[in-house]
CSV table of C-alpha atoms in Angstrom, one decimal:
chain,number,residue,atom,x,y,z
A,4,MET,CA,12.9,-10.0,-4.7
A,5,ARG,CA,9.3,-11.2,-4.7
A,6,GLU,CA,8.4,-14.9,-4.4
A,7,GLY,CA,7.8,-16.5,-7.8
A,8,MET,CA,10.3,-14.4,-9.6
A,9,LYS,CA,12.3,-16.0,-12.4
A,10,CYS,CA,15.7,-15.2,-14.0
A,11,PRO,CA,15.2,-12.8,-16.9
A,12,ASP,CA,17.6,-14.8,-18.9
A,13,CYS,CA,17.1,-18.5,-18.3
A,14,GLY,CA,13.8,-18.5,-16.5
A,15,ALA,CA,15.0,-20.4,-13.4
A,16,ALA,CA,13.2,-19.8,-10.2
A,17,LEU,CA,14.9,-17.3,-7.9
A,18,SER,CA,14.7,-18.1,-4.2
A,19,GLY,CA,14.2,-14.4,-3.2
A,20,THR,CA,17.1,-13.7,-0.9
A,21,GLY,CA,20.5,-14.9,-0.1
A,22,PRO,CA,22.5,-14.4,3.1
A,23,GLN,CA,23.2,-10.7,2.2
A,24,GLY,CA,19.8,-9.8,0.8
A,25,PRO,CA,18.4,-10.3,-2.7
A,26,VAL,CA,20.1,-13.0,-4.6
A,27,ALA,CA,23.2,-11.7,-6.4
A,28,ARG,CA,23.2,-14.1,-9.3
A,29,CYS,CA,20.9,-16.6,-10.9
A,30,PRO,CA,21.7,-20.1,-9.4
A,31,LYS,CA,21.3,-21.7,-12.8
A,32,CYS,CA,23.0,-19.4,-15.4
A,33,ALA,CA,24.9,-17.1,-13.0
A,34,LEU,CA,23.5,-14.0,-14.5
A,35,PRO,CA,24.3,-11.0,-12.2
A,36,LEU,CA,21.0,-9.7,-10.7
A,37,ARG,CA,22.3,-6.6,-8.9
A,38,GLY,CA,23.6,-3.3,-10.0
A,39,PRO,CA,22.4,-0.5,-12.4
A,40,ALA,CA,22.2,-2.8,-15.5
A,41,ALA,CA,20.1,-5.4,-13.6
A,42,HIS,CA,17.8,-2.7,-12.3
A,43,GLU,CA,17.4,-1.2,-15.8
A,44,LEU,CA,16.6,-4.7,-17.2
A,45,TRP,CA,14.0,-5.1,-14.5
A,46,LEU,CA,12.4,-1.7,-15.5
A,47,VAL,CA,12.4,-2.7,-19.1
A,48,ASP,CA,10.8,-6.1,-18.3
A,49,GLN,CA,8.1,-4.3,-16.3
A,50,THR,CA,7.4,-1.8,-19.1
A,51,LEU,CA,7.2,-4.7,-21.6
A,52,ALA,CA,4.7,-6.5,-19.4
A,53,GLU,CA,2.6,-3.3,-19.1
A,54,LEU,CA,2.7,-3.0,-22.9
A,55,ARG,CA,1.5,-6.6,-23.4
A,56,ASP,CA,-1.4,-5.9,-21.0
A,57,ARG,CA,-2.3,-2.7,-22.9
A,58,GLN,CA,-2.1,-4.6,-26.2
A,59,ALA,CA,-4.4,-7.3,-25.0
A,60,ARG,CA,-7.0,-4.7,-23.8
A,61,LEU,CA,-6.8,-2.8,-27.1
A,62,GLN,CA,-7.1,-6.0,-29.1
A,63,ALA,CA,-10.2,-7.0,-27.1
A,64,ARG,CA,-11.7,-3.5,-27.7
A,65,ARG,CA,-10.9,-3.8,-31.4
A,66,THR,CA,-12.7,-7.1,-31.6
A,67,GLU,CA,-15.7,-5.6,-29.8
A,68,LEU,CA,-15.8,-2.6,-32.1
A,69,LEU,CA,-15.6,-4.9,-35.2
A,70,GLY,CA,-18.6,-6.8,-33.8
A,71,ILE,CA,-20.5,-3.6,-33.3
A,72,LEU,CA,-19.8,-2.4,-36.8
A,73,ARG,CA,-20.7,-5.7,-38.4
A,74,ALA,CA,-24.0,-5.7,-36.5
A,75,GLY,CA,-24.8,-2.3,-37.9
A,76,ALA,CA,-25.2,-0.9,-34.5
A,77,PRO,CA,-24.7,2.8,-33.9
A,78,THR,CA,-21.2,3.7,-32.9
A,79,GLU,CA,-21.9,4.6,-29.3
A,80,GLY,CA,-18.6,2.9,-28.5
A,81,ALA,CA,-16.7,5.7,-30.3
A,82,ALA,CA,-16.4,7.9,-27.2
A,83,ALA,CA,-15.4,4.9,-25.1
A,84,ALA,CA,-12.8,3.9,-27.6
A,85,GLN,CA,-11.4,7.4,-27.6
A,86,ALA,CA,-11.3,7.3,-23.8
A,87,ILE,CA,-9.4,4.0,-23.8
A,88,MET,CA,-6.8,5.4,-26.3
A,89,GLU,CA,-6.3,8.5,-24.2
A,90,SER,CA,-6.0,6.6,-20.9
A,91,SER,CA,-3.6,4.0,-22.2
């Protein structure tokens, strides 16, 4: 477990490791943090974080494109917007 990790349920700081490796349960709420379900939860949380990042990038680009359109500028950003959509 990396430093600065928090319990996915209660948000308590996790110390990283216990005597037998990664901490088995959250010290505050006792949520089990090992096993297949815990691993899948970690994967889901990672994917959600990536989606939030993608959403923020797309929202920024949307705002930029609205500004370009309002200014009456040519839509030179159309190819860039398409590239962003394809790479995301």
